[in-house]
Short mmCIF file of C-alpha atoms and ligand atoms in Angstrom, two decimals:
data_model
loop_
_atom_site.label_atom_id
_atom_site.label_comp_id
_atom_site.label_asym_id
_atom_site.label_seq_id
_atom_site.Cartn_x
_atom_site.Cartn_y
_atom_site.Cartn_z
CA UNK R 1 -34.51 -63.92 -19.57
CA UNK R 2 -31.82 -61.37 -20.05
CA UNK R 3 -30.87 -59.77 -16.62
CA UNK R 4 -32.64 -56.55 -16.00
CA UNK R 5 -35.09 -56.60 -18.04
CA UNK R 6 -37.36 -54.50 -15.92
CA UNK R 7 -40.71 -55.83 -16.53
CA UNK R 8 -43.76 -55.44 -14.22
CA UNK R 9 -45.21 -58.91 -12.35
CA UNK R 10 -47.14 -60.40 -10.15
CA UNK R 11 -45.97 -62.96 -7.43
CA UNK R 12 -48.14 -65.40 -5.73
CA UNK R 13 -48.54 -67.70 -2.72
CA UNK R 14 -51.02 -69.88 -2.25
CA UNK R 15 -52.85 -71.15 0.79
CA UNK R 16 -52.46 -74.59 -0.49
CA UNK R 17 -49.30 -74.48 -0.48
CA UNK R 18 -49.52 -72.79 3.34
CA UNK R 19 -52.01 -75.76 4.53
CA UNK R 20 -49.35 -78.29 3.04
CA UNK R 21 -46.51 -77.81 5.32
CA UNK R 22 -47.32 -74.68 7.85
CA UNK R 23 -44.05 -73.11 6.20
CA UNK R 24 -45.70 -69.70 5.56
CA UNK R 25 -44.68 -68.56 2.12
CA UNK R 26 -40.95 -68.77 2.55
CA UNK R 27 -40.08 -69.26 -0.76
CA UNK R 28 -42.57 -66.38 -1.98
CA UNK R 29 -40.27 -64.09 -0.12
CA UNK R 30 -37.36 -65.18 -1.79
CA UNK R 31 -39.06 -64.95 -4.89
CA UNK R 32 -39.87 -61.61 -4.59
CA UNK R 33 -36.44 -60.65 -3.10
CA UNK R 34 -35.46 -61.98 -6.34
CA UNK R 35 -37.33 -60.21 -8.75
CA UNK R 36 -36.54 -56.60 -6.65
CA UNK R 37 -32.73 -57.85 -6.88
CA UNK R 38 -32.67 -58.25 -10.29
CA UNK R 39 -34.39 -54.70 -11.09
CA UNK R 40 -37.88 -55.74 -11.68
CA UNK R 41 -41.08 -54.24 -10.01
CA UNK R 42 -43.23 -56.31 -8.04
CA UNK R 43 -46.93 -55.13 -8.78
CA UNK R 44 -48.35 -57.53 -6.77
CA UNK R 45 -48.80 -60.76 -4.55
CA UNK R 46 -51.61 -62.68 -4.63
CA UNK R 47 -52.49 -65.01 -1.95
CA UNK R 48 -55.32 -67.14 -1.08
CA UNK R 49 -55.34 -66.41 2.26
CA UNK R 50 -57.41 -63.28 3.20
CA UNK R 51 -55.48 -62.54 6.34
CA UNK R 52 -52.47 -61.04 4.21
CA UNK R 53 -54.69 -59.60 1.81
CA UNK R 54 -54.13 -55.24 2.55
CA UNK R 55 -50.39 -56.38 3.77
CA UNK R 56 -47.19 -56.32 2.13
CA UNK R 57 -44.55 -58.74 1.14
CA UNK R 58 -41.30 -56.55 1.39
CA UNK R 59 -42.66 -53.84 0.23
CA UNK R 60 -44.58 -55.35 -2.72
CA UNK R 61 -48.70 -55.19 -2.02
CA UNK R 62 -50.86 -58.72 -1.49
CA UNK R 63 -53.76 -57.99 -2.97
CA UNK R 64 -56.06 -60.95 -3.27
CA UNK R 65 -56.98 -63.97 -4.17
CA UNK R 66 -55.06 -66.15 -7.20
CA UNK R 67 -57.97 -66.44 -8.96
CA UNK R 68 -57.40 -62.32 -9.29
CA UNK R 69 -55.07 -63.14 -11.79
CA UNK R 70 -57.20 -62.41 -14.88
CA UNK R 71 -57.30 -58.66 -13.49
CA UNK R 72 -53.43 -58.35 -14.53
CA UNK R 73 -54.16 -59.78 -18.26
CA UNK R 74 -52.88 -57.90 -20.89
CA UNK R 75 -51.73 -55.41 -18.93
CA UNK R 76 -48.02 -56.14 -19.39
CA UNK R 77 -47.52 -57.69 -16.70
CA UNK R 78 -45.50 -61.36 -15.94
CA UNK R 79 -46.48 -63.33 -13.17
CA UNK R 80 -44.32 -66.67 -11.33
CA UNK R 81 -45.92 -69.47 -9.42
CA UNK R 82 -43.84 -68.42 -6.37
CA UNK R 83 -44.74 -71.93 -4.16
CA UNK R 84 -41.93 -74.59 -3.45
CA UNK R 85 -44.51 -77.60 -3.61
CA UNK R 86 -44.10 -78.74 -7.37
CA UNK R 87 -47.80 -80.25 -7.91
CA UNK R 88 -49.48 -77.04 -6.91
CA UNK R 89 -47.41 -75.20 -9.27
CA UNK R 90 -48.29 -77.88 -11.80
CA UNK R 91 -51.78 -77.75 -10.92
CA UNK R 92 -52.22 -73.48 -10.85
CA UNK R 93 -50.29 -72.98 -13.84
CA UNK R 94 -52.89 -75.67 -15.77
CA UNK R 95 -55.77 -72.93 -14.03
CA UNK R 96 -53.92 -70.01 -15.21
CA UNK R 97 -54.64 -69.67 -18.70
CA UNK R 98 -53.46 -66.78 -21.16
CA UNK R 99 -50.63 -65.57 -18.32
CA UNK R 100 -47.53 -64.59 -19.63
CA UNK R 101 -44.63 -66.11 -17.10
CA UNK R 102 -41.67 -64.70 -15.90
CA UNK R 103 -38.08 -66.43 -15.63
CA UNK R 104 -36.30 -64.96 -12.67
CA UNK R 105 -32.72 -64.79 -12.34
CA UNK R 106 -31.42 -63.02 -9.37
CA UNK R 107 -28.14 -60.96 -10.34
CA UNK R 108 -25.54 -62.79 -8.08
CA UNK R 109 -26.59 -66.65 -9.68
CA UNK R 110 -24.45 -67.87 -12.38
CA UNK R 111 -26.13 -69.11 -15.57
CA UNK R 112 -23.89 -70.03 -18.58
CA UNK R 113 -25.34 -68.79 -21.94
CA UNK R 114 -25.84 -72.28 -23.50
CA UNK R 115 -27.89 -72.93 -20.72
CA UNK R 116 -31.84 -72.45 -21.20
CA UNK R 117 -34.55 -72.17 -18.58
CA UNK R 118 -38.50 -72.65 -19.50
CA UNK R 119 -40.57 -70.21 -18.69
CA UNK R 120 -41.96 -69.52 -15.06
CA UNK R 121 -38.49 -70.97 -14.06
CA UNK R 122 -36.64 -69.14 -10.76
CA UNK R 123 -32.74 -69.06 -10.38
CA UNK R 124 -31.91 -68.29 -6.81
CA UNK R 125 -28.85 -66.53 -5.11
CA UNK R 126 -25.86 -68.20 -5.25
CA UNK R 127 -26.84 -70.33 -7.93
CA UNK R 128 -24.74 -71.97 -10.88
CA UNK R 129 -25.99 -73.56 -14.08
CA UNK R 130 -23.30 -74.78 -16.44
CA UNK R 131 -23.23 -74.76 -20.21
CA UNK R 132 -25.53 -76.54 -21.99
CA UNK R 133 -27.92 -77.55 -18.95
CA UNK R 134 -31.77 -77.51 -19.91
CA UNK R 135 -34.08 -76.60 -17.13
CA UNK R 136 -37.29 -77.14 -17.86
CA UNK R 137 -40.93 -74.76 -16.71
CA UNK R 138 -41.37 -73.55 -13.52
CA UNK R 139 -38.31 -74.99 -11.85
CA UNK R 140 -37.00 -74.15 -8.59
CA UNK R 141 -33.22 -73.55 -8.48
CA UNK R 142 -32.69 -72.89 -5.17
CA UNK R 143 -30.60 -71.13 -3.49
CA UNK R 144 -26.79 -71.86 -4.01
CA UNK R 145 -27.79 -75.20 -6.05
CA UNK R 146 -25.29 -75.95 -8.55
CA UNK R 147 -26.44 -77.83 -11.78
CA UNK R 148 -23.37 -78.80 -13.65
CA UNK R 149 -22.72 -79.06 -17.16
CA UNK R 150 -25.08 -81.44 -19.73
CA UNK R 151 -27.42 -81.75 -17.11
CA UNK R 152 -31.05 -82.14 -17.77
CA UNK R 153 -33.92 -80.99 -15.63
CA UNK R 154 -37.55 -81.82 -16.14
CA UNK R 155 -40.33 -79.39 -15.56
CA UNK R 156 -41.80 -78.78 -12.32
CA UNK R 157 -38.48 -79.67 -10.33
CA UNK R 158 -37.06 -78.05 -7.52
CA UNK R 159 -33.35 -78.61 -6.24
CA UNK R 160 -33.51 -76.90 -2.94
CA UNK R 161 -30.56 -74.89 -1.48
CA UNK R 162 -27.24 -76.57 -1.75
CA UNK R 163 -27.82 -79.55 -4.24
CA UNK R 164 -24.98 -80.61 -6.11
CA UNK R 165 -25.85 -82.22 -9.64
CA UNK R 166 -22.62 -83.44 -11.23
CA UNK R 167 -22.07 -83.41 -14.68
CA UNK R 168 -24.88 -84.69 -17.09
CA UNK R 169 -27.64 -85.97 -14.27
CA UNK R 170 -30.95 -85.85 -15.42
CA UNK R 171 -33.68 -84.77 -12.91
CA UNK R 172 -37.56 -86.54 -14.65
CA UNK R 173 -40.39 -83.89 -14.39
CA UNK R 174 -41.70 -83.22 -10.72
CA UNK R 175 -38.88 -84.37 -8.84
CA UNK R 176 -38.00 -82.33 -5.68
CA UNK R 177 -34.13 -82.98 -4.46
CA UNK R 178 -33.72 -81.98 -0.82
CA UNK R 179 -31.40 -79.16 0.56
CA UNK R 180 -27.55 -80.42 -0.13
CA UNK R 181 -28.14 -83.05 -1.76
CA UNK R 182 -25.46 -84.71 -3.96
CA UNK R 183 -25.84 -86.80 -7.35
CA UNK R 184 -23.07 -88.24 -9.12
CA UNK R 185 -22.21 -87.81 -12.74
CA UNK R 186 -24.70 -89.37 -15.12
CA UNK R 187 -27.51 -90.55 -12.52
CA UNK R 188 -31.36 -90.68 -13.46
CA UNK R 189 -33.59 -89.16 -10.89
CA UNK R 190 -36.97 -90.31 -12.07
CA UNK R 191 -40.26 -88.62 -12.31
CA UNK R 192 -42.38 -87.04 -9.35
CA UNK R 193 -39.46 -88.63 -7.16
CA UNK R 194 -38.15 -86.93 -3.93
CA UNK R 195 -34.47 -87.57 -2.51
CA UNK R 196 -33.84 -86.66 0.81
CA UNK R 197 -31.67 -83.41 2.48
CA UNK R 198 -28.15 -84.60 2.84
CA UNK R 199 -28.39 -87.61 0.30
CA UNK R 200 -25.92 -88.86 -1.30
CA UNK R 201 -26.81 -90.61 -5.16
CA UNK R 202 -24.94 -92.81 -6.73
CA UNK R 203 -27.30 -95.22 -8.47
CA UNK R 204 -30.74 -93.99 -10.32
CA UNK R 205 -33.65 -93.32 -8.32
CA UNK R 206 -36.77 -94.95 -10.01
CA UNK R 207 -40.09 -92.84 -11.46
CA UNK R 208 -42.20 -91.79 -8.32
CA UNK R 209 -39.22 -93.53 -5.38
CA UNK R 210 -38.36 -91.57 -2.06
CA UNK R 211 -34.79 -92.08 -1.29
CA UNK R 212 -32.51 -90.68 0.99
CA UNK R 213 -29.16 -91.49 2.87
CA UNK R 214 -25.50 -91.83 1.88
CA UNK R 215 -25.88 -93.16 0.15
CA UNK R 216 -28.88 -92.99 -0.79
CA UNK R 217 -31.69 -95.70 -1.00
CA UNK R 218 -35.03 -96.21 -1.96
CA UNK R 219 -37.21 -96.27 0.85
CA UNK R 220 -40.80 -96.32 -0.33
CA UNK R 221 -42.75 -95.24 -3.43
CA UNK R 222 -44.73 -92.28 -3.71
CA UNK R 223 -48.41 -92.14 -5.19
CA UNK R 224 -48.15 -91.96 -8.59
CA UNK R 225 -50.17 -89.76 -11.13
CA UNK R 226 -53.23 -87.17 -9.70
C1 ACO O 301 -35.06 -72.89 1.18
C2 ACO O 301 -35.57 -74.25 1.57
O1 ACO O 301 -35.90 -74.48 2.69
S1 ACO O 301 -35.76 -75.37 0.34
C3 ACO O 301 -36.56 -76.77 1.08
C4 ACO O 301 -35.56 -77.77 1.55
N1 ACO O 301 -36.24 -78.90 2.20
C5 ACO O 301 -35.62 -80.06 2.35
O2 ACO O 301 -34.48 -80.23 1.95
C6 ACO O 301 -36.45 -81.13 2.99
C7 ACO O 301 -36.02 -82.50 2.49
N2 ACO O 301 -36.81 -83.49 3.17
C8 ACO O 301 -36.27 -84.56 3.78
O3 ACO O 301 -35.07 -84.84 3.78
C9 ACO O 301 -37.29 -85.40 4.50
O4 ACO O 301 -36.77 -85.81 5.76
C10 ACO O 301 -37.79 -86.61 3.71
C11 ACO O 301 -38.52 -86.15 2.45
C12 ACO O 301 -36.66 -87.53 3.29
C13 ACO O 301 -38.77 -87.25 4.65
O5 ACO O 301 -39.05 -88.57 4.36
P1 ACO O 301 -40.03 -89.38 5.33
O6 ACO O 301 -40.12 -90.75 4.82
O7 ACO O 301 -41.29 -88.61 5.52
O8 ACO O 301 -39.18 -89.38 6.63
P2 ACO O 301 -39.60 -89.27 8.18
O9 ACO O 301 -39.54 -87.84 8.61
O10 ACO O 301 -40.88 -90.03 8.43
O11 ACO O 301 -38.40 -90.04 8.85
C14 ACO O 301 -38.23 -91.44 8.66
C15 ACO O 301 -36.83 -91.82 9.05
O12 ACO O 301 -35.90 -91.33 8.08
C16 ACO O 301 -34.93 -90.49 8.67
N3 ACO O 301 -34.69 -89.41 7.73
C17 ACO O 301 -35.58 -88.48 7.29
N4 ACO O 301 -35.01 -87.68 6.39
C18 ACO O 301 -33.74 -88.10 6.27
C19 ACO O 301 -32.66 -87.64 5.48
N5 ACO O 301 -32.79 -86.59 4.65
N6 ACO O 301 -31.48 -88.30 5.58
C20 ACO O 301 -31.34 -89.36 6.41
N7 ACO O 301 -32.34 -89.83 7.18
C21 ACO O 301 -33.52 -89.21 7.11
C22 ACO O 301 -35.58 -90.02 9.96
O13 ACO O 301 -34.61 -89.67 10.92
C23 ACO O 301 -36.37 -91.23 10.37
O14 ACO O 301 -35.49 -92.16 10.95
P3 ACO O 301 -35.98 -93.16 12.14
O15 ACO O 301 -37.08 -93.97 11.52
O16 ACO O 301 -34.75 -93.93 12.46
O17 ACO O 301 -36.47 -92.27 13.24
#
């Protein structure tokens, strides 16, 4: 999406995603930091958990549940699954039917213009995407990740702050690479696979594998399909 395109949208957090982890929302305030950076208006938050329904989210208004969603239909209005777990943004965005997403792209990341990103897809501060990198829907480019060029990224993905993809590595749908992560050129991270914070990757990581370390090894697999 074009940078400052000023479009109206709703963010949301959900309480799944607070129940998995206890990390409060975190990345639904740098999602919404993002979309005020980058000129948009945030319309509103929606949140599963009534406490923070009547409160704000800096400055933008939580008011309800998800499934409030359908109230924003056709009313020009572009939503993003703002929740760093990548199966419940799988799973909501399979619930959400008819919603028009949002690709976010705060004004101080880098993307080439060969690059795409699908749709629903966030670009943090900080960030770089080379030419010709596709990112997939709903990805997470965290903050100050760099995705170099050729580089493929599934849907569902989310390179947390500080990964370092070298040149043509290609990330399978679902995979979550930890904060500062490194992968060396040409590398396969499978599917739904997780590699640690820190990690180091010089071989391919298999479909569904948690590896970490420098470098990194497979350490155990990780249930497979829902
Ligand atoms: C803006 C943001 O915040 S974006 C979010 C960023 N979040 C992250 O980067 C989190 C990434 N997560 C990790 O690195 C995690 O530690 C995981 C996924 C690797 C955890 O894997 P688990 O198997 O659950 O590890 P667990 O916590 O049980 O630790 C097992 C062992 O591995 C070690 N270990 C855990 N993570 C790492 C790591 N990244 N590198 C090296 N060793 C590690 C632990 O010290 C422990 O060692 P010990 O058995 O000698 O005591």
């Amino acid at each position: 999406m074009p940078r400052g395109t000023p479009p109206c949208r709703s963010l949301r957090v959900a309480r799944e995603y607070e129940a998995s982890g206890g990390r409060g929302g975190g990345h639904g305030k740098v999602a919404v930091a993002t979309a005020l950076e980058a000129g948009m208006e945030v319309v509103a938050v929606l949140d599963d958990a009534p406490t923070k329904w009547g409160s704000s989210l800096l400055g933008a208004p939580v008011l309800g549940p998800v499934s409030a969603f359908e109230r924003f239909l056709q009313k020009d209005v572009r939503f993003v699954l703002a929740i760093g777990e990548n199966r419940v943004r799988q799973k909501l965005a399979s619930l959400m039917a008819g919603v028009d997403w949002a690709t976010l792209v705060h004004p101080r990341a880098y993307v080439h213009a060969t690059a795409s990103l699908g749709e629903g897809t966030v670009v943090f501060a900080g960030a770089i995407v080379q030419p010709m990198v596709q990112v997939g829907r709903h990805v997470i480019v965290n903050t100050s990740a760099v995705v170099e060029h050729d580089c493929r990224i599934g849907d569902w993905v989310h390179l947390a702050s500080g990964t370092r993809l070298a040149g043509s590595v290609e990330v399978g749908e679902g995979a979550f690479v930890g904060a500062g992560a490194v992968v060396i050129p040409g590398k396969r991270l499978g599917r739904w696979s997780i590699v640690g914070a820190g990690a180091v990757v010089v071989r391919d990581i298999p479909d569904f594998s948690l590896a970490y370390g420098v470098p990194a090894e497979v350490r155990r697999k990780i249930q497979g399909e829902p």
